[in-house]
Amino acid sequence: MEGVDHLAHERDKAQFDVNDMKIVWAGSREAFEVSDRMARLVANDPAFRKDNRVHLTRKELFKNTLRKAAYAWKRIIELKLTEEEAGRLRFFVDEPAYTDLHWGMFVPFLKGQGTEEQLRKWLPLAYKMQIIGCYAQTELGHGSNVQGLETTATFDPKTDEFVIHSPTLTSSKWWPGGLGKASTHAVVFARLITNGRDYGVHGFIVQIRSLDDHSVLPGITIGDIGMKFGNGAYNTMDNGVMHFDHVRIPRDQLLMRFSQVTKEGKYVQSDVPRQLVYGTMVYVRKTIVIDASNALSRAVCIATRYSAVRRQFGSQDGVETQVINYKTQQSRLFPLLASAYAFRFVGEWLQWLYTDVTKRLATNDFSTLPEAHACTAGLKSITTAATADGIEECRKLCGGHGYLCSSGLPELFAVYVPACTYEGDNVVLLLQVARFLVKTVSQLVSWKKPVGTTAYMGRLQHLMESTCKVQKSEDWLNPSIVLEVFEARSARMSVECAKRLSKFTNQEEGFQELSPSLVEAAVAHCQLIIVSKFIEKLQGDIPGQGVKEQLQKLCSIYALYTLHKHLGDFLSTSTITPKQGSLADDQLRSLYSQVRPNAIALVDAFNYTDHYLGSILGRYDGNVYPNLYNEAWKDPMNESSVPDGYHEYIKPMLKQQLRNSRL
Amino acid sequence: MEGVDHLAHERDKAQFDVNDMKIVWAGSREAFEVSDRMARLVANDPAFRKDNRVHLTRKELFKNTLRKAAYAWKRIIELKLTEEEAGRLRFFVDEPAYTDLHWGMFVPFLKGQGTEEQLRKWLPLAYKMQIIGCYAQTELGHGSNVQGLETTATFDPKTDEFVIHSPTLTSSKWWPGGLGKASTHAVVFARLITNGRDYGVHGFIVQIRSLDDHSVLPGITIGDIGMKFGNGAYNTMDNGVMHFDHVRIPRDQLLMRFSQVTKEGKYVQSDVPRQLVYGTMVYVRKTIVIDASNALSRAVCIATRYSAVRRQFGSQDGVETQVINYKTQQSRLFPLLASAYAFRFVGEWLQWLYTDVTKRLATNDFSTLPEAHACTAGLKSITTAATADGIEECRKLCGGHGYLCSSGLPELFAVYVPACTYEGDNVVLLLQVARFLVKTVSQLVSWKKPVGTTAYMGRLQHLMESTCKVQKSEDWLNPSIVLEVFEARSARMSVECAKRLSKFTNQEEGFQELSPSLVEAAVAHCQLIIVSKFIEKLQGDIPGQGVKEQLQKLCSIYALYTLHKHLGDFLSTSTITPKQGSLADDQLRSLYSQVRPNAIALVDAFNYTDHYLGSILGRYDGNVYPNLYNEAWKDPMNESSVPDGYHEYIKPMLKQQLRNSRL
């Protein structure tokens, strides 16, 4: 049976050209080709094997990651890969490593906060990996609230140095990836103090390990913070703890693009607008949204393929029914499939937004910044939350076997969930969005016209009064009807919040009191963004036989599923009637049936190699059971039939001789 | 600071007697005392240490579990513990082991399905652990659909034996706990075939390993199925795979209480009613619901205590605000606290139901069985689903530190989630509930009066027409109003499903098509049960200063939070108005404020030792940060400052000498 495609009959059913869909998913033909080439390069190289991760001890695991990172870098140099290619290669290696922080945080942050002179000194070292950098912000007692960090950097004009110090236990740096064992340098965030005055948190470049022998430098204590959630997963990363005891660094290691300290200890703001910092933030969050679509699509690919393989109940001609044919399975799985595509396209749009913001910043146009800041915060929050939940739902959709590490889903979940917390806790971010929404509503009476994703608020009068025009279930396929319903729901929820807030004499107290409702209004706004960007995408040219039709169905599924899930919002704001809600459910069921024959091809379009998926349940060829069976025997537990411990702990019990045993 | 209680100020705030609440939580003073004694016994015995689990390899982990199981058994014998005490001791050891299956499945199943003669032979062996038993039902290709199992047991009259055989790869037994390494015997489920006819799936006692040297018996292949989700967690268990090649067992190892095969190969049903099987099912599901309240309360205890320790933002007098004071934190945490109590009381009621069903069965009264079967199926489903999600929510509520294994939450999640799949997949079970509900509705016109948890359906006319009487937010504290609203919502959803089903000519097709809505109707019914049993509990006598008042608040929180979460149901069935929904939210926020000062005492009432909690974040004394810090240094990664692998994989990179390295 080697080489047989057990899912061929599923692939034959597809009503669209899967190769064209692959291009759409990748973003462009060029992006597809680079991705495809790098994925194969990694998959075909045994040095990148990852199926043994769950059997390694933490130290073995970490050493193996060091090996892969070095090997990947070697290949990048040997093959003269471009920056894009190198990024994709690291992506497909699929193992969290210190290099993620070096390339993803240390280098971008240097670029964003360093002066020309500082960049000339540090960037070449970082680009060649002659130094390894990490990003040391969070502390044992301080996460979300960056302004609450305790580490101090006190300027000493006598020696022209900053003294970095951890005044308390809770001020220990805690969590930075790559810090524990690998990094030689760190961007350290500390309160800048000069002339007895605290100027708040700033970034400093601090060398933390010797470049000769990698020993930790004097005055610094560094360790690994220990095991984290899951098998493999983030345990390949050396998240670290660091404590400073009056460590001195030269004055010019304060990152000085936005503010400097003179030799005399005078704090001087530069004329570079501080708003430029937000550019980096938009960039990082864009990446997180795209990562969400990667992680969710991966889980969906596994669950969809295995749902076509697995059969339970409903015997026909002696063969049970494929579980993917059950409406309950479809109603849980297909909305996640649709979400994966939806997040993809909103990520693509964020890419555009980042370019747009960058361009504007270059001309000192900061007008769109607050809106861009709010919408990226909100999208980060709802895509990561939905992805974390979605991966676990996919695991459950695989039945018991999803619980085996060989399904790939436990590790995918464990490695993904921190995204809900890092780079801004999801609820904290939604509260920021809510603040922006309430402000937008309150400014509508003034001259200020809402921009970007809040532009619909400009039609508030209309949206407060409009009634949904759906009369039959097909009406729910009309994008303009769907869009207006999402706009009306969001507008009404924001207005309601603003109205209730206005009854409080102390606005801040009101904001705290109503925060659960404010979070829901923020979610409604962000879901509208996702729906509207999916619809916008479909208004453009999308080549490929049947491709656009499939995406239209997925767009409708995403919208109507979201409507169903948040039906309370739509009904309590009288945006739709109960009857219209019921018609949406009817349409949704019909869409599930329409997507069913295309399901396998729609996940094939992600173009994931079996290596990247890392899942026996999600194998491309669907040949699940023999491989699950064979995989089991590879477990070290099966090296002997009688287990280690039998003589000491089982035999005496069976023989009733426990009393005399020393256990 | 050793011995200081950092949460003392929180405990002082409580408005009720925590010792009395402990009795309520435990169920009775006797139950509390047994639990308390066993918890301390385990916590004070270093042999039961569990904080090192995450650092052990799978084989070390398993061997350590064998040691603990033998040691626990030794202590049980030495201390002459009662069955109840032994059960609690195993519970507090808190490590999945083969003994769980031996005592929790093998023994009860023997008791339920064996004849008097079989019990006389096998039970004493099992009770003394002279044999170790497991429960071999699921197969590689067959889980939920027990009737689809492929293993055969063909009777051979020539030798008076059954021949147990695995005809295919997918018929391999797969998943049974304790099978992989520890068990000597198994109850094996196989299709009974005699005289060429297949009589369906029956249970057989099969010896699988030698009692002399533990070697696997001829014709049988057994292995461990490999690593499962999480660190520690279920990897302490030897879930196994087993394949039979024509293995012969004596005829009398068919479990023969309900049906026998004669020497001549004739299949004979006994006159013992088959419905007795359901008694066991009610028992097992009752246990699962109580386990849900255990697991959820444990996660809630950790998250609540740490929420009182952790501070972020909102600096007052230079000290940040405890995160438990934020309404967003309360609105996520307190409903879970309320759910833990709600599940506790519904579990207590299931205990009564089990006794009631058992009594009735003894007198051949099967009238309440279908209802008991449906309600236990539904409660199993919604309590396990809410608990799995709730544990992960608690982890997120702890911010980044919840991701560390030392928080205890990752392992708690990983070890808990299979409950959503085992003993009936949650969605499959809800569909069974829905089937029962639809049947109940359709029989209302006939003479058949709905019983037990469906009794409210007898007032259908009233419930279809009633309107909710809430006019101000305090009205939502009225239990009879809340109850009627939940009854009306559930009744209306069931009736709507029945109405829509009746339009299908093929009922089964209709059921499949409408299954997502049917699942929602089943959820509504089960939530009603939980609310009503909580209310019933509060109608009884509950001693202790302030205890009942606190429980009333938690009951209201559970009900109103559920109402908010499923607002779409209540609005689309016109059970309440949008305005009433909004009043419920107002009341909910007020309840959160009222519970706030009692939160720590309400989790103290679970009476969990620090050993059982296994969480630095959840420490009773709240002294989190120094202990997190110290714990980190115990990780083997910190044995050396320069990591293993530096010379091979980091140094050559930093020194630009990778080209010549062999990686």
Short mmCIF file of C-alpha atoms in Angstrom, two decimals, chain B residues 34-267:
data_model
loop_
_atom_site.label_atom_id
_atom_site.label_comp_id
_atom_site.label_asym_id
_atom_site.label_seq_id
_atom_site.Cartn_x
_atom_site.Cartn_y
_atom_site.Cartn_z
CA VAL B 34 -11.72 11.48 55.88
CA SER B 35 -10.63 13.75 53.04
CA ASP B 36 -8.69 16.05 55.31
CA ARG B 37 -6.89 13.18 57.01
CA MET B 38 -5.96 11.46 53.76
CA ALA B 39 -4.84 14.73 52.14
CA ARG B 40 -2.46 15.41 55.02
CA LEU B 41 -1.21 11.85 55.07
CA VAL B 42 -0.19 12.14 51.43
CA ALA B 43 1.11 15.69 51.68
CA ASN B 44 3.36 14.88 54.65
CA ASP B 45 4.91 11.77 53.13
CA PRO B 46 7.93 12.54 50.94
CA ALA B 47 7.35 9.27 49.08
CA PHE B 48 4.43 11.00 47.38
CA ARG B 49 6.43 13.97 46.19
CA LYS B 50 5.29 15.02 42.73
CA ASP B 51 7.07 18.29 41.95
CA ASN B 52 9.80 16.47 40.03
CA ARG B 53 7.50 14.87 37.45
CA VAL B 54 8.29 17.33 34.66
CA HIS B 55 11.97 16.47 34.74
CA LEU B 56 11.64 12.71 34.42
CA THR B 57 11.87 10.80 31.17
CA ARG B 58 8.86 8.72 30.29
CA LYS B 59 10.45 5.54 31.60
CA GLU B 60 11.56 7.15 34.85
CA LEU B 61 8.13 8.71 35.22
CA PHE B 62 6.36 5.40 34.76
CA LYS B 63 8.67 3.55 37.12
CA ASN B 64 8.08 6.22 39.72
CA THR B 65 4.33 5.77 39.32
CA LEU B 66 4.70 2.02 39.82
CA ARG B 67 6.59 2.80 43.01
CA LYS B 68 3.93 5.18 44.29
CA ALA B 69 1.11 2.77 43.48
CA ALA B 70 2.83 -0.05 45.36
CA TYR B 71 3.69 2.23 48.24
CA ALA B 72 0.12 3.55 48.44
CA TRP B 73 -1.17 -0.04 48.51
CA LYS B 74 1.32 -0.90 51.23
CA ARG B 75 0.14 2.06 53.34
CA ILE B 76 -3.50 1.15 52.70
CA ILE B 77 -2.83 -2.32 54.09
CA GLU B 78 -0.63 -1.15 56.97
CA LEU B 79 -3.10 1.48 58.10
CA LYS B 80 -6.05 -0.84 57.49
CA LEU B 81 -7.79 1.89 55.53
CA THR B 82 -11.44 1.55 54.62
CA GLU B 83 -12.48 1.47 50.97
CA GLU B 84 -13.51 5.11 51.22
CA GLU B 85 -10.23 6.13 52.84
CA ALA B 86 -8.21 4.17 50.28
CA GLY B 87 -10.10 5.91 47.48
CA ARG B 88 -9.37 9.34 48.95
CA LEU B 89 -5.72 8.46 49.48
CA ARG B 90 -5.36 7.47 45.82
CA PHE B 91 -7.16 10.67 44.87
CA PHE B 92 -4.68 12.85 46.74
CA VAL B 93 -1.67 10.96 45.38
CA ASP B 94 -2.84 12.70 42.23
CA GLU B 95 -1.05 10.66 39.61
CA PRO B 96 -2.87 8.62 36.97
CA ALA B 97 -1.94 4.97 37.43
CA TYR B 98 -3.03 1.49 36.41
CA THR B 99 -4.75 1.21 39.78
CA ASP B 100 -7.34 3.78 38.61
CA LEU B 101 -8.53 1.31 35.99
CA HIS B 102 -8.23 -1.68 38.26
CA TRP B 103 -10.41 -0.13 40.94
CA GLY B 104 -12.47 2.21 38.80
CA MET B 105 -13.33 0.03 35.81
CA PHE B 106 -12.19 -3.59 36.13
CA VAL B 107 -13.66 -4.29 39.57
CA PRO B 108 -16.98 -2.44 39.03
CA PHE B 109 -17.43 -4.06 35.64
CA LEU B 110 -16.79 -7.55 37.03
CA LYS B 111 -19.32 -6.83 39.76
CA GLY B 112 -21.88 -5.64 37.26
CA GLN B 113 -21.48 -8.33 34.62
CA GLY B 114 -20.23 -11.42 36.44
CA THR B 115 -22.36 -14.26 37.76
CA GLU B 116 -22.21 -15.16 41.46
CA GLU B 117 -19.82 -17.94 40.60
CA GLN B 118 -17.57 -15.67 38.56
CA LEU B 119 -17.51 -13.11 41.34
CA ARG B 120 -16.48 -15.78 43.86
CA LYS B 121 -13.57 -16.70 41.65
CA TRP B 122 -12.31 -13.32 40.45
CA LEU B 123 -13.25 -10.68 42.99
CA PRO B 124 -11.04 -11.89 45.88
CA LEU B 125 -8.05 -11.97 43.52
CA ALA B 126 -8.80 -8.45 42.37
CA TYR B 127 -9.49 -7.13 45.86
CA LYS B 128 -6.13 -8.37 47.10
CA MET B 129 -4.39 -7.22 43.92
CA GLN B 130 -3.18 -10.72 43.20
CA ILE B 131 -4.21 -9.90 39.68
CA ILE B 132 -4.21 -6.47 38.03
CA GLY B 133 -7.09 -5.79 35.68
CA CYS B 134 -7.78 -3.31 32.91
CA TYR B 135 -10.71 -2.55 30.64
CA ALA B 136 -10.02 -3.27 26.98
CA GLN B 137 -12.84 -1.81 24.95
CA THR B 138 -11.77 0.81 22.38
CA GLU B 139 -9.84 -0.20 19.28
CA LEU B 140 -7.48 1.63 16.96
CA GLY B 141 -10.29 2.22 14.48
CA HIS B 142 -13.25 2.25 16.87
CA GLY B 143 -14.08 4.51 19.75
CA SER B 144 -17.53 5.96 20.27
CA ASN B 145 -19.33 3.25 18.34
CA VAL B 146 -18.98 0.23 20.61
CA GLN B 147 -21.15 -1.85 18.32
CA GLY B 148 -18.59 -1.37 15.57
CA LEU B 149 -15.77 -3.16 17.45
CA GLU B 150 -14.03 -5.78 15.33
CA THR B 151 -12.33 -8.12 17.83
CA THR B 152 -13.97 -11.54 17.69
CA ALA B 153 -14.58 -14.23 20.32
CA THR B 154 -15.58 -17.34 18.43
CA PHE B 155 -16.84 -20.29 20.41
CA ASP B 156 -15.19 -23.62 19.71
CA PRO B 157 -17.43 -26.42 21.12
CA LYS B 158 -14.70 -28.98 20.49
CA THR B 159 -12.52 -27.56 23.25
CA ASP B 160 -15.20 -25.60 25.14
CA GLU B 161 -13.22 -22.43 24.55
CA PHE B 162 -13.61 -19.00 23.03
CA VAL B 163 -11.01 -17.97 20.49
CA ILE B 164 -10.18 -14.30 20.86
CA HIS B 165 -8.85 -12.80 17.66
CA SER B 166 -7.97 -9.44 16.11
CA PRO B 167 -8.87 -9.83 12.44
CA THR B 168 -7.45 -6.49 11.28
CA LEU B 169 -4.97 -3.82 12.27
CA THR B 170 -7.80 -1.43 13.18
CA SER B 171 -9.22 -4.04 15.56
CA SER B 172 -6.16 -3.77 17.81
CA LYS B 173 -7.21 -2.70 21.28
CA TRP B 174 -5.93 0.84 21.68
CA TRP B 175 -5.99 3.25 24.64
CA PRO B 176 -6.86 1.03 27.62
CA GLY B 177 -5.04 2.43 30.67
CA GLY B 178 -2.93 -0.07 32.60
CA LEU B 179 -2.82 -2.37 29.59
CA GLY B 180 0.56 -1.38 28.19
CA LYS B 181 2.79 -2.60 31.03
CA ALA B 182 1.05 -3.31 34.32
CA SER B 183 -2.06 -5.46 33.90
CA THR B 184 -2.14 -9.21 34.16
CA HIS B 185 -5.79 -9.48 33.15
CA ALA B 186 -8.22 -7.57 30.98
CA VAL B 187 -11.92 -7.41 30.40
CA VAL B 188 -11.85 -7.67 26.61
CA PHE B 189 -14.81 -6.61 24.52
CA ALA B 190 -15.31 -8.74 21.47
CA ARG B 191 -18.07 -9.87 19.12
CA LEU B 192 -19.41 -13.14 20.44
CA ILE B 193 -19.72 -15.61 17.56
CA THR B 194 -21.16 -19.07 17.98
CA ASN B 195 -22.59 -21.45 15.43
CA GLY B 196 -21.64 -18.96 12.75
CA ARG B 197 -23.81 -16.23 14.18
CA ASP B 198 -22.61 -12.86 15.51
CA TYR B 199 -24.34 -11.96 18.79
CA GLY B 200 -22.67 -8.57 19.14
CA VAL B 201 -20.19 -7.22 21.62
CA HIS B 202 -19.68 -8.97 24.97
CA GLY B 203 -17.12 -8.79 27.76
CA PHE B 204 -14.57 -11.58 28.42
CA ILE B 205 -11.96 -12.00 31.13
CA VAL B 206 -8.66 -12.67 29.46
CA GLN B 207 -5.36 -13.28 31.20
CA ILE B 208 -2.77 -11.37 29.24
CA ARG B 209 0.46 -11.72 31.21
CA SER B 210 2.11 -14.54 33.14
CA LEU B 211 1.68 -14.33 36.89
CA ASP B 212 5.15 -15.84 37.24
CA ASP B 213 7.34 -13.44 35.29
CA HIS B 214 4.92 -10.88 33.82
CA SER B 215 5.77 -11.93 30.27
CA VAL B 216 3.02 -11.40 27.70
CA LEU B 217 1.18 -14.67 27.03
CA PRO B 218 1.56 -16.50 23.69
CA GLY B 219 -0.56 -15.20 20.81
CA ILE B 220 -0.87 -11.79 22.38
CA THR B 221 1.06 -8.68 21.40
CA ILE B 222 1.06 -5.77 23.84
CA GLY B 223 2.76 -2.40 23.84
CA ASP B 224 2.47 1.14 25.13
CA ILE B 225 0.90 3.59 22.66
CA GLY B 226 3.42 6.33 23.33
CA MET B 227 3.56 9.88 24.62
CA LYS B 228 0.41 11.83 25.34
CA PHE B 229 -0.39 15.50 25.87
CA GLY B 230 1.56 17.34 28.52
CA ASN B 231 4.38 17.11 31.00
CA GLY B 232 3.80 14.35 33.51
CA ALA B 233 0.00 14.24 33.16
CA TYR B 234 -1.25 10.97 31.64
CA ASN B 235 2.26 9.89 30.71
CA THR B 236 2.38 8.19 34.09
CA MET B 237 -0.21 5.80 32.65
CA ASP B 238 0.61 2.87 30.38
CA ASN B 239 -2.19 3.24 27.87
CA GLY B 240 -1.75 0.22 25.69
CA VAL B 241 -2.20 -1.52 22.37
CA MET B 242 -3.07 -5.23 22.19
CA HIS B 243 -3.43 -7.62 19.29
CA PHE B 244 -4.74 -11.21 19.53
CA ASP B 245 -3.77 -14.08 17.30
CA HIS B 246 -6.34 -16.81 17.99
CA VAL B 247 -6.00 -16.78 21.77
CA ARG B 248 -8.03 -19.42 23.57
CA ILE B 249 -9.82 -18.85 26.88
CA PRO B 250 -12.20 -21.17 28.80
CA ARG B 251 -15.90 -20.73 28.05
CA ASP B 252 -16.61 -19.58 31.59
CA GLN B 253 -14.56 -16.42 31.08
CA LEU B 254 -17.41 -14.87 29.16
CA LEU B 255 -19.01 -12.55 31.71
CA MET B 256 -22.30 -14.34 32.01
CA ARG B 257 -24.69 -12.40 34.16
CA PHE B 258 -26.81 -11.32 31.20
CA SER B 259 -26.14 -14.00 28.62
CA GLN B 260 -24.41 -17.34 28.44
CA VAL B 261 -23.15 -19.78 25.88
CA THR B 262 -23.79 -23.44 26.63
CA LYS B 263 -21.31 -26.26 26.11
CA GLU B 264 -23.07 -26.96 22.85
CA GLY B 265 -22.58 -23.39 21.70
CA LYS B 266 -26.12 -22.23 22.23
CA TYR B 267 -26.49 -18.53 23.06
#
